[in-house]
Amino acid sequence: MNADLVVVGSGFFGLTIAERAASELGLKVVVLDRRHHIGGNAYSEMEPETGIEVHRYGAHLFHTSNERVWEYVNRFTTFTDYVHKVYGVHKGEVYSLPINLATINQFFRANLTPGEAKALIQEQAGELAGTDPQNLNDKGIQLIGRPLYEAFIKHYTGKQWQTDPKDLPAGIISRLPVRYNYDNRYFNDKYEGLPTNGYTAWIEKMADHPNIEVRLNTDFFDDSHEYSKSKVVGKIPVVYTGPVDRYFDFVEGDLSWRTIDFEEEVLPVGDFQGTSVVNYNDADVDFTRIIEPRHFHPERGYQEEKTVIMREFSRFAEKGDEPYYPINTADDREKLLKYRDLAAAEDMVLFGGRLGTYKYLDMHMAIGSALSMFDNKIRPAFADGLKMESGGVDA
């Protein structure tokens, strides 16, 4: 295939660009991915011992209020009526999350009305009223009061960041949701569900086009193939969704990320925890949560002899780790400004996706961003003959 466009990375951003370019513009698109599978972190597969579909890179819950995104994704998959709900363990007791009226009444052993609960939280949050907290710990207390913050936020956040919240900047949290009703849905979006036949089936449908060639186990930075960076940049337009610092060989320094480790275990029971996700909020448990994938698709009627669970551990990413969440320190932002300028100076290279822009993007946000890039950059360049302005990295 003589490519008109090279897409680096086969996650939702990259595949949305590839599918639109192939379907709408008739372009020949080559998609490269260094992994053995397509789909990026949304990849799922059946766990062989149990037959249960597992999200290989952690729980992926699809939700959106964006009508265009919803219409687009429904071209490739139908969705179940799954509604995500999370529970959290604190001192051996299970609570409903996010913090809602049920959580508050259970925690305080009370029967408060919505107004009474709101007044109580405001009173407790008043401990630091009128101050300007500079660390996450004090900011959390100011937002929801010390008792709820220390029970459900402090230690969980500390495990996520491997850092005492007193040493984390207040800017990490701008608000902590508290619902003064019994609504325990995790998301508030108009549309929510899981792909009926799984994420990989959805992703494969997006890539199933005669003008799209997917090359797996192929590193963009490996000169041994015809679509490597050194051979295509400046000659063929590129949409790059890998880590932006890696693209520039870390010339301005490494950006910092958090990563996740998973401890997977098959258990000889039909149901381990009765729900898909349970957070472990206390400091004496070293993992952040347990995912039990069978509960993502109760409609499938999985066998009941065994289940699979995944314990999730969060830590700072090191060289060779899969980056998940941008940490975005002041030092990172300074580096990102420099990478932004470098990206803008490239020749026919667009940077997108979570890694390419150093932004945390949910799936629907990545798809929406890709659709916008197609409208504003790809289509004008190919359909209207306009010059492609490189970039896409904001800081």
Short mmCIF file of C-alpha atoms in Angstrom, two decimals:
data_model
loop_
_atom_site.label_atom_id
_atom_site.label_comp_id
_atom_site.label_asym_id
_atom_site.label_seq_id
_atom_site.Cartn_x
_atom_site.Cartn_y
_atom_site.Cartn_z
CA MET A 1 0.00 0.00 0.00
CA ASN A 2 1.26 3.43 -0.94
CA ALA A 3 -0.06 5.45 1.97
CA ASP A 4 -1.64 8.89 1.75
CA LEU A 5 -1.64 9.18 5.55
CA VAL A 6 0.30 7.42 8.31
CA VAL A 7 -1.34 7.10 11.72
CA VAL A 8 0.89 6.15 14.64
CA GLY A 9 -1.12 4.38 17.33
CA SER A 10 -4.32 2.35 16.99
CA GLY A 11 -6.25 3.66 19.98
CA PHE A 12 -9.57 5.42 19.62
CA PHE A 13 -8.00 8.69 18.48
CA GLY A 14 -5.85 7.12 15.80
CA LEU A 15 -8.52 4.76 14.51
CA THR A 16 -11.13 7.54 14.34
CA ILE A 17 -8.76 9.56 12.15
CA ALA A 18 -7.97 6.50 10.03
CA GLU A 19 -11.60 5.50 9.58
CA ARG A 20 -12.76 9.01 8.67
CA ALA A 21 -9.87 9.55 6.25
CA ALA A 22 -10.52 6.22 4.53
CA SER A 23 -14.32 6.42 4.47
CA GLU A 24 -14.86 10.13 3.84
CA LEU A 25 -11.85 11.03 1.70
CA GLY A 26 -10.92 7.68 0.17
CA LEU A 27 -7.38 7.97 1.50
CA LYS A 28 -5.07 5.00 1.84
CA VAL A 29 -4.11 4.91 5.51
CA VAL A 30 -1.40 2.88 7.21
CA VAL A 31 -1.84 2.50 10.98
CA LEU A 32 1.23 1.51 13.00
CA ASP A 33 1.21 0.09 16.50
CA ARG A 34 4.17 -1.21 18.45
CA ARG A 35 1.94 -3.58 20.46
CA HIS A 36 0.68 -6.96 19.30
CA HIS A 37 -2.93 -5.75 19.25
CA ILE A 38 -5.02 -2.81 18.10
CA GLY A 39 -7.10 -0.60 20.35
CA GLY A 40 -4.51 0.95 22.62
CA ASN A 41 -5.52 0.79 26.26
CA ALA A 42 -9.13 -0.03 25.35
CA TYR A 43 -8.11 -3.50 24.17
CA SER A 44 -10.06 -6.37 25.71
CA GLU A 45 -9.86 -10.14 25.40
CA MET A 46 -11.36 -13.27 26.90
CA GLU A 47 -9.57 -14.63 29.95
CA PRO A 48 -8.95 -18.24 28.86
CA GLU A 49 -9.72 -20.06 32.11
CA THR A 50 -13.04 -18.36 32.80
CA GLY A 51 -14.19 -17.10 29.38
CA ILE A 52 -14.81 -13.67 30.92
CA GLU A 53 -13.93 -10.58 28.87
CA VAL A 54 -11.15 -8.64 30.58
CA HIS A 55 -10.19 -5.03 29.91
CA ARG A 56 -6.44 -5.58 29.70
CA TYR A 57 -5.48 -2.06 30.73
CA GLY A 58 -8.07 -1.41 33.41
CA ALA A 59 -11.78 -0.73 33.49
CA HIS A 60 -13.04 1.15 30.45
CA LEU A 61 -16.52 2.64 30.85
CA PHE A 62 -18.05 4.38 27.89
CA HIS A 63 -20.17 7.45 28.55
CA THR A 64 -20.84 10.70 26.72
CA SER A 65 -23.24 13.60 26.34
CA ASN A 66 -21.78 14.53 22.96
CA GLU A 67 -24.44 13.78 20.36
CA ARG A 68 -21.99 13.63 17.49
CA VAL A 69 -19.72 11.20 19.30
CA TRP A 70 -22.68 9.01 20.28
CA GLU A 71 -23.96 8.90 16.71
CA TYR A 72 -20.47 8.09 15.42
CA VAL A 73 -19.67 5.24 17.79
CA ASN A 74 -23.04 3.61 17.16
CA ARG A 75 -21.95 3.03 13.57
CA PHE A 76 -19.60 0.34 14.85
CA THR A 77 -21.25 -1.17 17.91
CA THR A 78 -24.42 -1.33 19.91
CA PHE A 79 -24.25 -0.70 23.64
CA THR A 80 -25.63 -2.49 26.65
CA ASP A 81 -27.62 -0.71 29.36
CA TYR A 82 -24.76 -1.03 31.86
CA VAL A 83 -24.70 1.78 34.42
CA HIS A 84 -21.43 2.17 36.30
CA LYS A 85 -21.63 2.21 40.09
CA VAL A 86 -18.69 2.16 42.45
CA TYR A 87 -18.42 1.09 46.08
CA GLY A 88 -15.63 1.77 48.53
CA VAL A 89 -14.32 -0.07 51.58
CA HIS A 90 -13.41 1.99 54.66
CA LYS A 91 -12.51 0.27 57.92
CA GLY A 92 -14.12 -2.96 56.81
CA GLU A 93 -17.41 -1.38 55.81
CA VAL A 94 -18.73 -0.92 52.26
CA TYR A 95 -20.02 2.51 51.21
CA SER A 96 -21.66 3.87 48.08
CA LEU A 97 -19.56 6.22 45.94
CA PRO A 98 -19.31 8.99 44.84
CA ILE A 99 -20.22 10.48 48.20
CA ASN A 100 -24.00 10.78 48.26
CA LEU A 101 -26.78 10.95 50.85
CA ALA A 102 -26.52 7.22 51.48
CA THR A 103 -22.78 7.53 52.11
CA ILE A 104 -23.25 10.48 54.45
CA ASN A 105 -26.03 8.88 56.48
CA GLN A 106 -24.19 5.58 56.75
CA PHE A 107 -20.91 7.24 57.72
CA PHE A 108 -22.44 9.47 60.39
CA ARG A 109 -25.01 6.85 61.49
CA ALA A 110 -27.74 9.36 60.81
CA ASN A 111 -30.99 9.93 58.92
CA LEU A 112 -30.28 13.36 57.49
CA THR A 113 -32.41 15.10 54.92
CA PRO A 114 -30.64 16.61 51.89
CA GLY A 115 -30.72 20.04 53.53
CA GLU A 116 -29.40 18.75 56.84
CA ALA A 117 -26.61 16.83 55.11
CA LYS A 118 -25.58 19.89 53.13
CA ALA A 119 -25.51 22.02 56.27
CA LEU A 120 -23.38 19.42 58.06
CA ILE A 121 -20.82 19.26 55.25
CA GLN A 122 -20.67 23.05 55.03
CA GLU A 123 -20.06 23.22 58.76
CA GLN A 124 -17.25 20.67 58.58
CA ALA A 125 -15.72 22.31 55.51
CA GLY A 126 -15.68 25.59 57.43
CA GLU A 127 -12.59 24.42 59.31
CA LEU A 128 -10.49 26.01 56.59
CA ALA A 129 -13.01 28.55 55.30
CA GLY A 130 -11.46 31.76 54.04
CA THR A 131 -8.02 30.24 53.57
CA ASP A 132 -6.19 29.56 50.32
CA PRO A 133 -5.02 25.95 50.55
CA GLN A 134 -1.78 25.23 48.72
CA ASN A 135 -1.82 21.45 49.06
CA LEU A 136 -4.34 18.79 48.16
CA ASN A 137 -4.89 17.70 51.76
CA ASP A 138 -6.04 21.12 52.95
CA LYS A 139 -8.01 21.72 49.77
CA GLY A 140 -9.91 18.48 50.28
CA ILE A 141 -10.78 19.41 53.86
CA GLN A 142 -11.95 22.83 52.69
CA LEU A 143 -14.20 21.27 50.06
CA ILE A 144 -15.95 18.48 52.00
CA GLY A 145 -14.71 18.60 55.60
CA ARG A 146 -12.13 16.50 57.38
CA PRO A 147 -14.17 13.35 58.27
CA LEU A 148 -15.34 12.48 54.75
CA TYR A 149 -12.10 13.63 53.15
CA GLU A 150 -9.95 11.46 55.40
CA ALA A 151 -12.23 8.45 55.04
CA PHE A 152 -12.72 8.41 51.25
CA ILE A 153 -10.18 10.70 49.57
CA LYS A 154 -6.97 11.13 51.51
CA HIS A 155 -5.48 7.64 51.53
CA TYR A 156 -6.91 6.60 48.18
CA THR A 157 -5.34 9.67 46.59
CA GLY A 158 -2.08 9.04 48.42
CA LYS A 159 -1.94 5.52 46.96
CA GLN A 160 -2.76 6.80 43.48
CA TRP A 161 0.05 9.34 43.55
CA GLN A 162 2.49 7.51 45.86
CA THR A 163 2.67 10.82 47.68
CA ASP A 164 1.23 12.24 50.88
CA PRO A 165 -1.59 14.60 49.83
CA LYS A 166 0.09 17.27 51.97
CA ASP A 167 2.87 17.19 49.38
CA LEU A 168 0.57 17.37 46.35
CA PRO A 169 -0.54 20.70 44.86
CA ALA A 170 -4.08 21.86 45.59
CA GLY A 171 -4.66 22.34 41.87
CA ILE A 172 -5.02 18.59 41.33
CA ILE A 173 -8.58 18.87 42.64
CA SER A 174 -10.91 21.76 41.90
CA ARG A 175 -13.96 20.08 43.38
CA LEU A 176 -15.03 16.86 45.09
CA PRO A 177 -18.51 15.71 44.08
CA VAL A 178 -21.03 15.30 46.89
CA ARG A 179 -24.60 14.42 45.99
CA TYR A 180 -27.33 15.28 48.44
CA ASN A 181 -29.62 12.54 47.15
CA TYR A 182 -29.38 8.76 46.79
CA ASP A 183 -28.12 8.80 43.20
CA ASN A 184 -25.05 6.58 43.09
CA ARG A 185 -24.46 6.52 39.35
CA TYR A 186 -20.80 7.24 38.80
CA PHE A 187 -21.35 9.27 35.61
CA ASN A 188 -23.92 11.93 34.80
CA ASP A 189 -23.74 11.73 31.01
CA LYS A 190 -26.78 11.33 28.78
CA TYR A 191 -25.46 8.13 27.21
CA GLU A 192 -23.73 5.24 28.96
CA GLY A 193 -23.11 1.60 28.30
CA LEU A 194 -20.56 -1.00 27.26
CA PRO A 195 -20.03 -2.26 23.70
CA THR A 196 -22.28 -5.30 23.34
CA ASN A 197 -19.63 -7.56 21.81
CA GLY A 198 -16.69 -6.01 23.64
CA TYR A 199 -14.14 -3.33 22.94
CA THR A 200 -11.95 -5.34 20.59
CA ALA A 201 -14.91 -6.21 18.35
CA TRP A 202 -15.80 -2.50 18.20
CA ILE A 203 -12.22 -1.48 17.46
CA GLU A 204 -11.80 -4.13 14.75
CA LYS A 205 -14.96 -2.87 13.06
CA MET A 206 -13.49 0.65 12.91
CA ALA A 207 -10.34 -0.69 11.24
CA ASP A 208 -12.22 -2.95 8.82
CA HIS A 209 -11.92 -0.87 5.67
CA PRO A 210 -10.15 -1.76 2.40
CA ASN A 211 -8.21 1.50 2.52
CA ILE A 212 -6.84 0.86 6.02
CA GLU A 213 -3.79 -1.30 6.62
CA VAL A 214 -2.89 -2.00 10.26
CA ARG A 215 0.67 -3.04 11.03
CA LEU A 216 1.13 -4.44 14.53
CA ASN A 217 4.43 -5.04 16.34
CA THR A 218 5.74 -2.09 14.34
CA ASP A 219 7.64 0.72 16.01
CA PHE A 220 7.45 4.11 14.32
CA PHE A 221 11.02 4.79 15.45
CA ASP A 222 12.45 1.57 13.99
CA ASP A 223 14.12 2.35 10.65
CA SER A 224 13.80 -1.23 9.40
CA HIS A 225 10.38 -0.63 7.81
CA GLU A 226 9.15 1.75 5.12
CA TYR A 227 6.87 3.85 7.36
CA SER A 228 9.37 4.75 10.07
CA LYS A 229 9.69 8.32 11.28
CA SER A 230 12.89 8.96 9.36
CA LYS A 231 11.31 7.77 6.11
CA VAL A 232 7.89 9.43 6.17
CA VAL A 233 8.03 12.74 8.06
CA GLY A 234 8.03 15.56 5.54
CA LYS A 235 6.96 13.21 2.76
CA ILE A 236 3.60 11.81 3.95
CA PRO A 237 1.25 13.47 6.45
CA VAL A 238 1.45 11.82 9.87
CA VAL A 239 -0.96 11.71 12.79
CA TYR A 240 1.09 10.78 15.82
CA THR A 241 -0.60 9.55 19.02
CA GLY A 242 2.39 8.24 20.92
CA PRO A 243 4.15 10.09 23.76
CA VAL A 244 5.07 13.55 22.55
CA ASP A 245 8.40 13.55 24.42
CA ARG A 246 9.37 10.24 22.77
CA TYR A 247 8.72 11.71 19.33
CA PHE A 248 11.40 14.31 19.98
CA ASP A 249 13.75 11.80 21.61
CA PHE A 250 13.18 13.45 25.02
CA VAL A 251 15.25 16.45 23.94
CA GLU A 252 13.45 18.73 26.43
CA GLY A 253 13.31 16.06 29.14
CA ASP A 254 10.92 13.30 30.14
CA LEU A 255 7.32 14.22 30.92
CA SER A 256 6.07 12.50 34.07
CA TRP A 257 3.23 10.00 34.13
CA ARG A 258 1.48 7.65 36.48
CA THR A 259 1.10 4.04 35.45
CA ILE A 260 -0.94 1.09 36.71
CA ASP A 261 0.10 -2.45 37.58
CA PHE A 262 -2.46 -5.25 37.63
CA GLU A 263 -2.48 -8.39 39.72
CA GLU A 264 -4.85 -10.82 38.08
CA GLU A 265 -6.25 -13.85 39.87
CA VAL A 266 -8.77 -16.55 38.94
CA LEU A 267 -10.83 -17.60 41.95
CA PRO A 268 -12.91 -20.78 42.42
CA VAL A 269 -16.13 -18.86 43.12
CA GLY A 270 -18.86 -17.59 40.84
CA ASP A 271 -18.87 -14.06 42.24
CA PHE A 272 -16.18 -12.45 44.39
CA GLN A 273 -17.53 -8.99 45.25
CA GLY A 274 -20.99 -8.61 43.70
CA THR A 275 -20.12 -5.57 41.58
CA SER A 276 -17.61 -4.48 38.95
CA VAL A 277 -15.44 -2.04 40.94
CA VAL A 278 -14.70 -1.70 44.64
CA ASN A 279 -12.29 0.98 45.87
CA TYR A 280 -10.11 0.33 48.90
CA ASN A 281 -9.84 3.69 50.60
CA ASP A 282 -7.62 2.90 53.58
CA ALA A 283 -3.85 3.20 53.77
CA ASP A 284 -3.32 -0.32 55.12
CA VAL A 285 -4.38 -1.85 51.77
CA ASP A 286 -1.70 -1.28 49.15
CA PHE A 287 -3.90 -1.56 46.05
CA THR A 288 -6.42 1.09 45.07
CA ARG A 289 -9.29 -1.07 43.84
CA ILE A 290 -10.45 -4.48 42.69
CA ILE A 291 -12.12 -4.94 39.33
CA GLU A 292 -14.31 -8.00 38.73
CA PRO A 293 -14.95 -8.00 34.96
CA ARG A 294 -17.83 -10.49 34.97
CA HIS A 295 -20.11 -7.72 36.26
CA PHE A 296 -19.53 -5.54 33.19
CA HIS A 297 -21.67 -7.94 31.16
CA PRO A 298 -24.24 -9.69 33.36
CA GLU A 299 -26.36 -10.24 30.25
CA ARG A 300 -23.84 -12.77 28.93
CA GLY A 301 -24.56 -15.40 31.55
CA TYR A 302 -20.96 -16.36 32.23
CA GLN A 303 -20.28 -19.73 33.89
CA GLU A 304 -20.56 -19.61 37.67
CA GLU A 305 -17.75 -21.94 38.74
CA LYS A 306 -14.93 -19.38 38.51
CA THR A 307 -14.38 -15.64 38.37
CA VAL A 308 -11.41 -13.41 37.57
CA ILE A 309 -10.42 -10.32 39.53
CA MET A 310 -7.79 -7.64 38.94
CA ARG A 311 -6.16 -5.75 41.78
CA GLU A 312 -4.97 -2.33 40.68
CA PHE A 313 -1.79 -0.64 41.91
CA SER A 314 -0.91 2.92 40.92
CA ARG A 315 2.62 4.31 40.80
CA PHE A 316 4.91 6.74 39.00
CA ALA A 317 5.87 5.50 35.55
CA GLU A 318 9.48 4.67 34.81
CA LYS A 319 11.26 4.08 31.52
CA GLY A 320 9.59 1.19 29.71
CA ASP A 321 6.29 1.45 31.62
CA GLU A 322 2.98 2.11 29.92
CA PRO A 323 2.04 5.76 30.64
CA TYR A 324 -1.56 6.23 31.79
CA TYR A 325 -2.18 9.58 33.46
CA PRO A 326 -0.20 12.81 32.97
CA ILE A 327 1.07 14.13 36.30
CA ASN A 328 1.37 17.66 34.92
CA THR A 329 3.68 19.30 37.43
CA ALA A 330 4.96 22.84 36.93
CA ASP A 331 8.14 21.31 35.53
CA ASP A 332 6.08 19.20 33.12
CA ARG A 333 4.23 22.28 31.91
CA GLU A 334 7.49 24.08 31.20
CA LYS A 335 8.70 21.13 29.15
CA LEU A 336 5.36 20.89 27.36
CA LEU A 337 5.65 24.51 26.20
CA LYS A 338 8.91 23.59 24.50
CA TYR A 339 7.45 20.44 22.98
CA ARG A 340 4.49 22.47 21.72
CA ASP A 341 6.84 24.73 19.78
CA LEU A 342 8.76 21.76 18.41
CA ALA A 343 5.50 20.10 17.32
CA ALA A 344 4.37 23.23 15.50
CA ALA A 345 7.68 23.33 13.61
CA GLU A 346 7.35 19.78 12.25
CA ASP A 347 6.46 19.16 8.62
CA MET A 348 2.95 17.71 8.14
CA VAL A 349 2.73 16.08 11.57
CA LEU A 350 -0.34 16.32 13.78
CA PHE A 351 -0.19 15.29 17.43
CA GLY A 352 -3.28 13.86 19.07
CA GLY A 353 -4.67 11.58 21.73
CA ARG A 354 -3.81 11.26 25.39
CA LEU A 355 -0.10 10.61 24.88
CA GLY A 356 0.43 12.93 21.96
CA THR A 357 -1.09 15.94 23.73
CA TYR A 358 -0.17 15.07 27.34
CA LYS A 359 -3.79 15.36 28.43
CA TYR A 360 -5.98 12.85 30.19
CA LEU A 361 -8.78 12.05 27.74
CA ASP A 362 -11.69 9.72 28.35
CA MET A 363 -12.64 7.59 25.36
CA HIS A 364 -15.44 9.87 24.23
CA MET A 365 -13.16 12.88 24.53
CA ALA A 366 -10.47 11.20 22.41
CA ILE A 367 -13.03 10.36 19.72
CA GLY A 368 -14.51 13.87 19.80
CA SER A 369 -11.04 15.40 19.56
CA ALA A 370 -10.19 13.17 16.59
CA LEU A 371 -13.39 14.13 14.79
CA SER A 372 -12.49 17.80 15.29
CA MET A 373 -8.97 17.23 13.97
CA PHE A 374 -10.40 15.50 10.92
CA ASP A 375 -12.78 18.40 10.27
CA ASN A 376 -10.29 21.18 10.90
CA LYS A 377 -6.97 19.72 9.73
CA ILE A 378 -7.26 16.51 7.70
CA ARG A 379 -10.20 17.33 5.45
CA PRO A 380 -9.03 20.86 4.54
CA ALA A 381 -5.57 19.55 3.67
CA PHE A 382 -6.73 16.69 1.45
CA ALA A 383 -10.09 17.91 0.11
CA ASP A 384 -9.37 21.61 -0.24
CA GLY A 385 -5.63 21.59 -0.85
CA LEU A 386 -4.86 23.80 2.13
CA LYS A 387 -1.47 23.64 3.82
CA MET A 388 -1.45 21.31 6.81
CA GLU A 389 -0.36 23.23 9.87
CA SER A 390 1.54 20.89 12.18
CA GLY A 391 0.98 20.77 15.92
CA GLY A 392 -1.84 19.87 18.24
CA VAL A 393 0.04 20.08 21.53
CA ASP A 394 -1.38 22.70 23.88
CA ALA A 395 0.31 23.89 27.05
#
